[in-house]
Short mmCIF file of N, CA and C in Angstrom, two decimals:
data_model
loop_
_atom_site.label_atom_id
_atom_site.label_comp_id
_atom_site.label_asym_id
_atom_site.label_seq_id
_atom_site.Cartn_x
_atom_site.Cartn_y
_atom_site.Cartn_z
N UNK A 1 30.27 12.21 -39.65
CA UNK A 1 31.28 11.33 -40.20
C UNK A 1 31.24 11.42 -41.73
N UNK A 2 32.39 11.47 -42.44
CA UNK A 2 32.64 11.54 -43.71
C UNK A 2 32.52 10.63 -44.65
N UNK A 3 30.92 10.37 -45.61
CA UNK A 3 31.42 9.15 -46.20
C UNK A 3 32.21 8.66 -47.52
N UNK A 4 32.40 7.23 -47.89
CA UNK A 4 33.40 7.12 -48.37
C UNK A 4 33.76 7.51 -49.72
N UNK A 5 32.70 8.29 -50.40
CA UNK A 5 32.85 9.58 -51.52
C UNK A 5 33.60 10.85 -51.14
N UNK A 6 33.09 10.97 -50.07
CA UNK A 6 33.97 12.62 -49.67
C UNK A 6 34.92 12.07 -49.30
N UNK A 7 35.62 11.11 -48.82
CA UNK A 7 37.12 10.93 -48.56
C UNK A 7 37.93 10.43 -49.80
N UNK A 8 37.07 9.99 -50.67
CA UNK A 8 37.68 9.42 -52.24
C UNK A 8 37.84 10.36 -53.18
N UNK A 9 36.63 11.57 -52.56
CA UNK A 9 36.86 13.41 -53.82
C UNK A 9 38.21 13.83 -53.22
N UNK A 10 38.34 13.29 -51.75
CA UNK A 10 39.47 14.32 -50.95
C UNK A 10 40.83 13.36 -51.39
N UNK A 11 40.36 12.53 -51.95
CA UNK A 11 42.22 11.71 -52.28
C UNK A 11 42.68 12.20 -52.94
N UNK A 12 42.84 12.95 -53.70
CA UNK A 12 43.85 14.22 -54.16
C UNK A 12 45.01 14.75 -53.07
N UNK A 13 44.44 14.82 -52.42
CA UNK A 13 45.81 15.32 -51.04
C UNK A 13 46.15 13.87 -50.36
N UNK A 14 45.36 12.99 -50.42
CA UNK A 14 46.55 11.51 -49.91
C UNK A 14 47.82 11.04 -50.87
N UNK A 15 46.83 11.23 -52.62
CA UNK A 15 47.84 10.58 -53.74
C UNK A 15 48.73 11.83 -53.76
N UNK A 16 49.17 12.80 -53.75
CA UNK A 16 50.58 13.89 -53.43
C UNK A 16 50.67 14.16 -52.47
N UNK A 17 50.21 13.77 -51.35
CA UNK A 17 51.25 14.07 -50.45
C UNK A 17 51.66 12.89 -49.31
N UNK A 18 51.43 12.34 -49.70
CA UNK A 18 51.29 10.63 -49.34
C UNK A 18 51.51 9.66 -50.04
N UNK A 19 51.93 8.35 -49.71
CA UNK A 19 51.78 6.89 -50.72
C UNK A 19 50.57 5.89 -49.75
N UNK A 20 50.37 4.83 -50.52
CA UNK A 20 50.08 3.95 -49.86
C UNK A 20 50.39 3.01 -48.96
N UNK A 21 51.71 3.50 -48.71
CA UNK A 21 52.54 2.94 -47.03
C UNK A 21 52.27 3.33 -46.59
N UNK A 22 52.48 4.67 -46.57
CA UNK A 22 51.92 6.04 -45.88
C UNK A 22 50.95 5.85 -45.02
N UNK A 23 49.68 5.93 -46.10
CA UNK A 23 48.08 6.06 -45.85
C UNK A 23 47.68 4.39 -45.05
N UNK A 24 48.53 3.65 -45.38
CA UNK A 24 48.09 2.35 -44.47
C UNK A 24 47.95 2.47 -43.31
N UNK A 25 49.19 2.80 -42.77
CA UNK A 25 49.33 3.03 -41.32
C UNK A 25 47.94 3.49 -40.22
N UNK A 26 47.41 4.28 -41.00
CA UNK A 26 45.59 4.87 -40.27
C UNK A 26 44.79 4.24 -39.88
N UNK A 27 45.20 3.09 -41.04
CA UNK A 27 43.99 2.49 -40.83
C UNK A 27 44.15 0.99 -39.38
N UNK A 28 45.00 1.18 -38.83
CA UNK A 28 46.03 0.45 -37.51
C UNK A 28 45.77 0.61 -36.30
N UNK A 29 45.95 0.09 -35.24
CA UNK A 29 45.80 0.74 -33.87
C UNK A 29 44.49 1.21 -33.63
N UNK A 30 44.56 1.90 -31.97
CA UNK A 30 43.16 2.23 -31.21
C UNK A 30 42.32 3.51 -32.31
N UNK A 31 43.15 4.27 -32.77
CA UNK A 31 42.98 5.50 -33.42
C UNK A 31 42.87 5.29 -35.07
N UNK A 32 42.20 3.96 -35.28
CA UNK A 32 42.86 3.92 -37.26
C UNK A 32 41.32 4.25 -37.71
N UNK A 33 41.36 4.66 -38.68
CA UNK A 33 40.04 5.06 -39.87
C UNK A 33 39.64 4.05 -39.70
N UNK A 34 38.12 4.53 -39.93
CA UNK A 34 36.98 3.44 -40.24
C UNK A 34 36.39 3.17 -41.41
N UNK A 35 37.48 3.61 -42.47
CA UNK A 35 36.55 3.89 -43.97
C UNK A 35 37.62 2.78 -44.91
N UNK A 36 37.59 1.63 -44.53
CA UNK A 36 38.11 0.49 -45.40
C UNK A 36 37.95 0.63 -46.94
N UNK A 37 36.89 0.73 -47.43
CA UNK A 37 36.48 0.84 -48.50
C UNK A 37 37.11 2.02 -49.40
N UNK A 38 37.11 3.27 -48.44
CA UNK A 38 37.80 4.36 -49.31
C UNK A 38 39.07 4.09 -49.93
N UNK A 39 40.49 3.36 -48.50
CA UNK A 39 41.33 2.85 -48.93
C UNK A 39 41.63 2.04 -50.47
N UNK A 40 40.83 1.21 -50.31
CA UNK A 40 40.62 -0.07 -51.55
C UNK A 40 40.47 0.62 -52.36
N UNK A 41 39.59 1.74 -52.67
CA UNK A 41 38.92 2.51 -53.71
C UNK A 41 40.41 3.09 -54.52
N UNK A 42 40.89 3.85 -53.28
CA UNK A 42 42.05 4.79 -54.13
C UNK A 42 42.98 3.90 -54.40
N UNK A 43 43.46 2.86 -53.60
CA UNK A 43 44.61 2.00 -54.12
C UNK A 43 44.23 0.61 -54.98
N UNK A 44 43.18 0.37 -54.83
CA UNK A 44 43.21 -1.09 -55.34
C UNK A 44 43.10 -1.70 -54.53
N UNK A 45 43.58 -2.26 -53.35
CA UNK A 45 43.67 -3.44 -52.59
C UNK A 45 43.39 -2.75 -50.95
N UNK A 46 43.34 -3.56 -50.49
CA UNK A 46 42.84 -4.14 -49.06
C UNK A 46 43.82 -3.18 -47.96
N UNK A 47 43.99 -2.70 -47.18
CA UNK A 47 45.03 -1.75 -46.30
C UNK A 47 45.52 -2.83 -45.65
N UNK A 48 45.02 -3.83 -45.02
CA UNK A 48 46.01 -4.93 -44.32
C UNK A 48 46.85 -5.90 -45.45
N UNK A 49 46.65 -6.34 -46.98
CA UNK A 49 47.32 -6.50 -47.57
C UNK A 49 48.41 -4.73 -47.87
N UNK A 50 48.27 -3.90 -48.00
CA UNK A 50 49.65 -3.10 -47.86
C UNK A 50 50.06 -2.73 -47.29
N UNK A 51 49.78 -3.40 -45.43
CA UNK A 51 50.48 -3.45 -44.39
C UNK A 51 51.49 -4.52 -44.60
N UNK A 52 50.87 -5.87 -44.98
CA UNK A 52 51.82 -6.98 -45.78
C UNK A 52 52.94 -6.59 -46.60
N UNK A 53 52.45 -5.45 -47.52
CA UNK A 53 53.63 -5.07 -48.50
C UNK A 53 54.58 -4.25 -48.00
N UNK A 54 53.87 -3.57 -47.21
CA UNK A 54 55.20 -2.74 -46.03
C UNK A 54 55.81 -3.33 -45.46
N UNK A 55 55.73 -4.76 -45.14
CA UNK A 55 57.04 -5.02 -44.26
C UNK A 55 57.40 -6.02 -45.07
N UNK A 56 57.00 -6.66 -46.28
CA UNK A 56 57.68 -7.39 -47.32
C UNK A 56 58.75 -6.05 -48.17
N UNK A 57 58.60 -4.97 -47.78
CA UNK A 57 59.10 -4.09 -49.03
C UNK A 57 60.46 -3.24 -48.12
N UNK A 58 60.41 -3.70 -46.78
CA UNK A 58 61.75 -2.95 -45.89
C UNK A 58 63.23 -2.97 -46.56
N UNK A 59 63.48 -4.23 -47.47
CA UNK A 59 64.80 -3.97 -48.22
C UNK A 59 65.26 -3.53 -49.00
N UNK A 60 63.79 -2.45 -49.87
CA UNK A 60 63.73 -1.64 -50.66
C UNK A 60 63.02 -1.31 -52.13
N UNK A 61 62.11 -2.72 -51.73
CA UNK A 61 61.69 -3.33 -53.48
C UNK A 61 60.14 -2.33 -53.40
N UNK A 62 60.29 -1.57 -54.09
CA UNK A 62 59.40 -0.34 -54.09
C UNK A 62 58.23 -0.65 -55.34
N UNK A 63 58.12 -1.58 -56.21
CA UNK A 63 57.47 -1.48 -57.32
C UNK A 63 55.83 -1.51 -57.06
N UNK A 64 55.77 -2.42 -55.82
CA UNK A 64 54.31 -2.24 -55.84
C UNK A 64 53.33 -1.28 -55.52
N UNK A 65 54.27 -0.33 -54.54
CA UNK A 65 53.97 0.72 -53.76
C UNK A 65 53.85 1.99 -54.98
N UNK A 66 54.83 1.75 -55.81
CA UNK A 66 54.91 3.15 -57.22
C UNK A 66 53.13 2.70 -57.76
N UNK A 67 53.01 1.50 -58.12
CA UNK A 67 52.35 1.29 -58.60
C UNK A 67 50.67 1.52 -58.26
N UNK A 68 50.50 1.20 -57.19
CA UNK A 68 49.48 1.36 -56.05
C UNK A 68 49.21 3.24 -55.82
N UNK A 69 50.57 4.22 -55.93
CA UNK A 69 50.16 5.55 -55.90
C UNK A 69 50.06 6.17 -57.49
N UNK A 70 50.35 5.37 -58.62
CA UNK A 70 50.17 5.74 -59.84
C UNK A 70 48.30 5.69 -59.76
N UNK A 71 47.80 4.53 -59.70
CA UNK A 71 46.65 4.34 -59.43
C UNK A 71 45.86 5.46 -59.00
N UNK A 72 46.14 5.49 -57.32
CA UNK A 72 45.49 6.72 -56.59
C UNK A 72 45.55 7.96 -57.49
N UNK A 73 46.82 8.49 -57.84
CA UNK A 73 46.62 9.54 -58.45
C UNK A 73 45.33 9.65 -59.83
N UNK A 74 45.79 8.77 -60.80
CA UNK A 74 44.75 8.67 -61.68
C UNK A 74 43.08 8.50 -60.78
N UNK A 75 43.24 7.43 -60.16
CA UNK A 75 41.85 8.13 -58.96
C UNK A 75 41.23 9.25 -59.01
N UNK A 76 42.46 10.01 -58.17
CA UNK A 76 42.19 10.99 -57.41
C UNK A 76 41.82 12.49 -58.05
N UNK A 77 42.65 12.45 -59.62
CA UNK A 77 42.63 13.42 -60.79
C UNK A 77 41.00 14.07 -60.47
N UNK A 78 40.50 15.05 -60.02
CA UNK A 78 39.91 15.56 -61.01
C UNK A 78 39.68 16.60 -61.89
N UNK A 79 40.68 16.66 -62.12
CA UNK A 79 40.36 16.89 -63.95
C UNK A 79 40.66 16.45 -64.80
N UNK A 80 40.59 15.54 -64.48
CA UNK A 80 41.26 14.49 -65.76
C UNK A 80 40.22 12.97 -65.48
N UNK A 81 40.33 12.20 -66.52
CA UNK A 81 39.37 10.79 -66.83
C UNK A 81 40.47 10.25 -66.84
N UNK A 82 40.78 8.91 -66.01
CA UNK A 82 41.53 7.64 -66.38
C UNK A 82 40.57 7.13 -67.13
N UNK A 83 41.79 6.48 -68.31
CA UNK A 83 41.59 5.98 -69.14
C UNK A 83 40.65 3.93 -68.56
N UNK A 84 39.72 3.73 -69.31
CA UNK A 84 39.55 2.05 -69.44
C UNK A 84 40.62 1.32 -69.45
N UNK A 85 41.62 1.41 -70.42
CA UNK A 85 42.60 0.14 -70.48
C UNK A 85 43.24 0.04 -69.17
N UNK A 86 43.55 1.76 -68.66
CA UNK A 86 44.37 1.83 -67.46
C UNK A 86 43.46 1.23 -66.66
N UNK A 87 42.51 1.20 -66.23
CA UNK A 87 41.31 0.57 -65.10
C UNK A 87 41.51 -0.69 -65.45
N UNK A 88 41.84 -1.13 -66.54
CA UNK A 88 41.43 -2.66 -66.48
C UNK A 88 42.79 -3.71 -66.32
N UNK A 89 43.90 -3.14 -66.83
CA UNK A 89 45.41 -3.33 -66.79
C UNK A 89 45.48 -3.33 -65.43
N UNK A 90 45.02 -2.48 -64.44
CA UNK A 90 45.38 -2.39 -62.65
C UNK A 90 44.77 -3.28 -61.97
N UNK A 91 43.18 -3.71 -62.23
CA UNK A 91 42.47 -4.63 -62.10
C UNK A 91 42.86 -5.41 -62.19
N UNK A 92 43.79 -6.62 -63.33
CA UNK A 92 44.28 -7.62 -63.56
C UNK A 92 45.85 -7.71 -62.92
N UNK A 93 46.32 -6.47 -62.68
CA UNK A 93 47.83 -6.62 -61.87
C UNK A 93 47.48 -6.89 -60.29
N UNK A 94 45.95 -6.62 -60.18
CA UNK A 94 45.87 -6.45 -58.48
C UNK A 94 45.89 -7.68 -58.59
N UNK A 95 44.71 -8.55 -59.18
CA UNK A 95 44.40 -10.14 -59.79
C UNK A 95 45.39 -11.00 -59.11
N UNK A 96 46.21 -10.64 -60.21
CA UNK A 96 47.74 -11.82 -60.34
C UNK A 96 48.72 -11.34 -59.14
N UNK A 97 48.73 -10.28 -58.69
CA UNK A 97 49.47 -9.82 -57.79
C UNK A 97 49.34 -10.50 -56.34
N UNK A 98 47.36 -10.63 -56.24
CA UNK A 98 46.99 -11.10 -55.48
C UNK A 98 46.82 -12.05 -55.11
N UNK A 99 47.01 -12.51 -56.43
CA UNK A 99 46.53 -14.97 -56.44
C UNK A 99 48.45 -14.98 -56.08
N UNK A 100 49.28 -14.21 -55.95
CA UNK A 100 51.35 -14.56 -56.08
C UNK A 100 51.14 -14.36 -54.40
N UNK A 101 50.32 -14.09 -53.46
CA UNK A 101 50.33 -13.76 -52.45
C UNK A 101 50.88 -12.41 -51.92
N UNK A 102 50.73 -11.72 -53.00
CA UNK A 102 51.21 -10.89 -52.76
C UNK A 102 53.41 -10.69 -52.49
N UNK A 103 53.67 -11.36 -53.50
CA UNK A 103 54.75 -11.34 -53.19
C UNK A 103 55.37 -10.51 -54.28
N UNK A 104 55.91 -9.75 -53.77
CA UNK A 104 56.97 -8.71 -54.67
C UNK A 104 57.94 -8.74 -55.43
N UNK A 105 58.31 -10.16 -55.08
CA UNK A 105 59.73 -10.73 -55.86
C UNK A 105 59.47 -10.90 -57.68
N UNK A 106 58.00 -10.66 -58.04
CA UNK A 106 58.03 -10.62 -59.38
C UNK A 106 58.71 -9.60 -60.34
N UNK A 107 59.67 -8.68 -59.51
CA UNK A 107 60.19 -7.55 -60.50
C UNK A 107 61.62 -8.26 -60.13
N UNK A 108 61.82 -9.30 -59.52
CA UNK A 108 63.21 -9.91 -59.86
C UNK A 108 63.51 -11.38 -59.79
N UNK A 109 62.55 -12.10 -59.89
CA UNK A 109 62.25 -13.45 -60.05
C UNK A 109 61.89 -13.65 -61.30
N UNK A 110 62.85 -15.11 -61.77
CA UNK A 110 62.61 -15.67 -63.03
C UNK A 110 61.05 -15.73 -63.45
N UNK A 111 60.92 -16.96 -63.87
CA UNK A 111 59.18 -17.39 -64.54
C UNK A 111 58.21 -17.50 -63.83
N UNK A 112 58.86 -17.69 -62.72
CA UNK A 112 57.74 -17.77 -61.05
C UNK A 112 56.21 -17.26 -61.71
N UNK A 113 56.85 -15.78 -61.46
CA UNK A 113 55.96 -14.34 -61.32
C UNK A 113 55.77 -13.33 -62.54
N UNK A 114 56.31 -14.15 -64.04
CA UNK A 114 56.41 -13.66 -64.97
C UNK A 114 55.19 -12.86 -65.32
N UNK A 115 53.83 -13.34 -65.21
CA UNK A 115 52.51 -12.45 -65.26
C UNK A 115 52.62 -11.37 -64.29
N UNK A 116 52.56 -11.60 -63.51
CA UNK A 116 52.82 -10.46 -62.58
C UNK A 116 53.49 -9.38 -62.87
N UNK A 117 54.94 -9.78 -63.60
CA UNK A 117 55.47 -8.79 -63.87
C UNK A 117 55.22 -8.13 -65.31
N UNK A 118 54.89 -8.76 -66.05
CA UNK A 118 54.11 -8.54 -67.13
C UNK A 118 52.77 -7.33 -67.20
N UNK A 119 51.97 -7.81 -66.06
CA UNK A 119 50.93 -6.75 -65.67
C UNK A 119 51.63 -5.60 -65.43
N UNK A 120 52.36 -5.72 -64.44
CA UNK A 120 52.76 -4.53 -63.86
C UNK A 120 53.74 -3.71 -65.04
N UNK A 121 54.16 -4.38 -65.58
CA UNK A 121 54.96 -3.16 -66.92
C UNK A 121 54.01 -2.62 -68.08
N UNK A 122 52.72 -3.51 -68.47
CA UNK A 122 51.87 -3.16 -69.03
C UNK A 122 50.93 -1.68 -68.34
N UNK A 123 51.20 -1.65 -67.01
CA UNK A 123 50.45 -0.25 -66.67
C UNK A 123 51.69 0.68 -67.16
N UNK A 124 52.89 0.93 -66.69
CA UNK A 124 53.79 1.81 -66.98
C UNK A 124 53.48 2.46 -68.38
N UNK A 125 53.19 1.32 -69.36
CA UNK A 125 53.28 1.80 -70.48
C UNK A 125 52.06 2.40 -71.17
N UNK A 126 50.85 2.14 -70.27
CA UNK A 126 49.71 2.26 -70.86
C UNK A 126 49.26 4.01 -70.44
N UNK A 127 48.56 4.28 -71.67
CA UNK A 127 47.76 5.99 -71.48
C UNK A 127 47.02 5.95 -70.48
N UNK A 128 47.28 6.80 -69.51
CA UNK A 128 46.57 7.08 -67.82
C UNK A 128 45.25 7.76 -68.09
N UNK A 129 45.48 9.34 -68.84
CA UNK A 129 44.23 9.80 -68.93
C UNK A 129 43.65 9.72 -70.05
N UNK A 130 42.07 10.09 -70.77
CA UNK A 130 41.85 10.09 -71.57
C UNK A 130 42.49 11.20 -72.55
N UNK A 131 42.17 12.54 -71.58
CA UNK A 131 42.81 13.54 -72.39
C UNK A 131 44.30 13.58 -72.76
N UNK A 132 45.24 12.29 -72.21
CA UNK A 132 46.55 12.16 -72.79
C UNK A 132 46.70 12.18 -74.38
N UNK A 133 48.35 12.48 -74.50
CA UNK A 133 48.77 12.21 -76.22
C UNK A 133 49.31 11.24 -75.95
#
């Protein structure tokens, strides 16, 4: 059995050729992965919270899901170093993302979810790798 380092070196082929809707699904049913932890690792959060976001996200509100495979990828890089700020900016969007219940409506809800959405535009803008310009 593979542990949850060799499936976290191998997330390179989940973060391109996969999302984290995607990769949720495995972890489901008689047949789902047993490596919880790897999940969390590459995305940030919990696989049954982005089973939650998969069926909160059916009408099309995609932001958390971009956000969750921006992550993995920087993860998954290796050859490249994510940057600290980026680690710590994702950390605090999972945070607030996570104390909103996980609700998605912060990329179109007034003051509600204003942190939330705040976090989440602060990664967009922030340097991913170290070796970035």
């Amino acid at each position: 059995m593979e542990s949850d380092i060799d499936i976290i070196q191998e997330g390179t082929t989940m973060a391109y050729d996969g999302d984290a809707a995607v990769y949720a699904v495995l972890y489901e049913g008689l047949n789902r992965r047993c490596n919880p932890s790897a999940f969390k690792e590459l995305y940030g959060i919990h696989h049954a919270d982005m089973v939650k976001i998969n069926e909160l996200t059916s009408l099309g509100d995609k932001e958390t899901i971009n956000i969750l495979n921006i992550h993995t990828e920087v993860q998954a890089d290796s050859h490249r170093t994510g940057t600290d700020k980026f680690s710590l900016r994702f950390a605090e969007f999972v945070q607030l993302f996570q104390g909103s219940g996980c609700d998605e409506c912060y990329s179109t809800t007034g003051l509600q979810w204003v942190d939330v959405a705040c976090a989440y535009q602060s990664i967009l803008e922030c340097q991913r790798y170290e070796d970035s310009t």
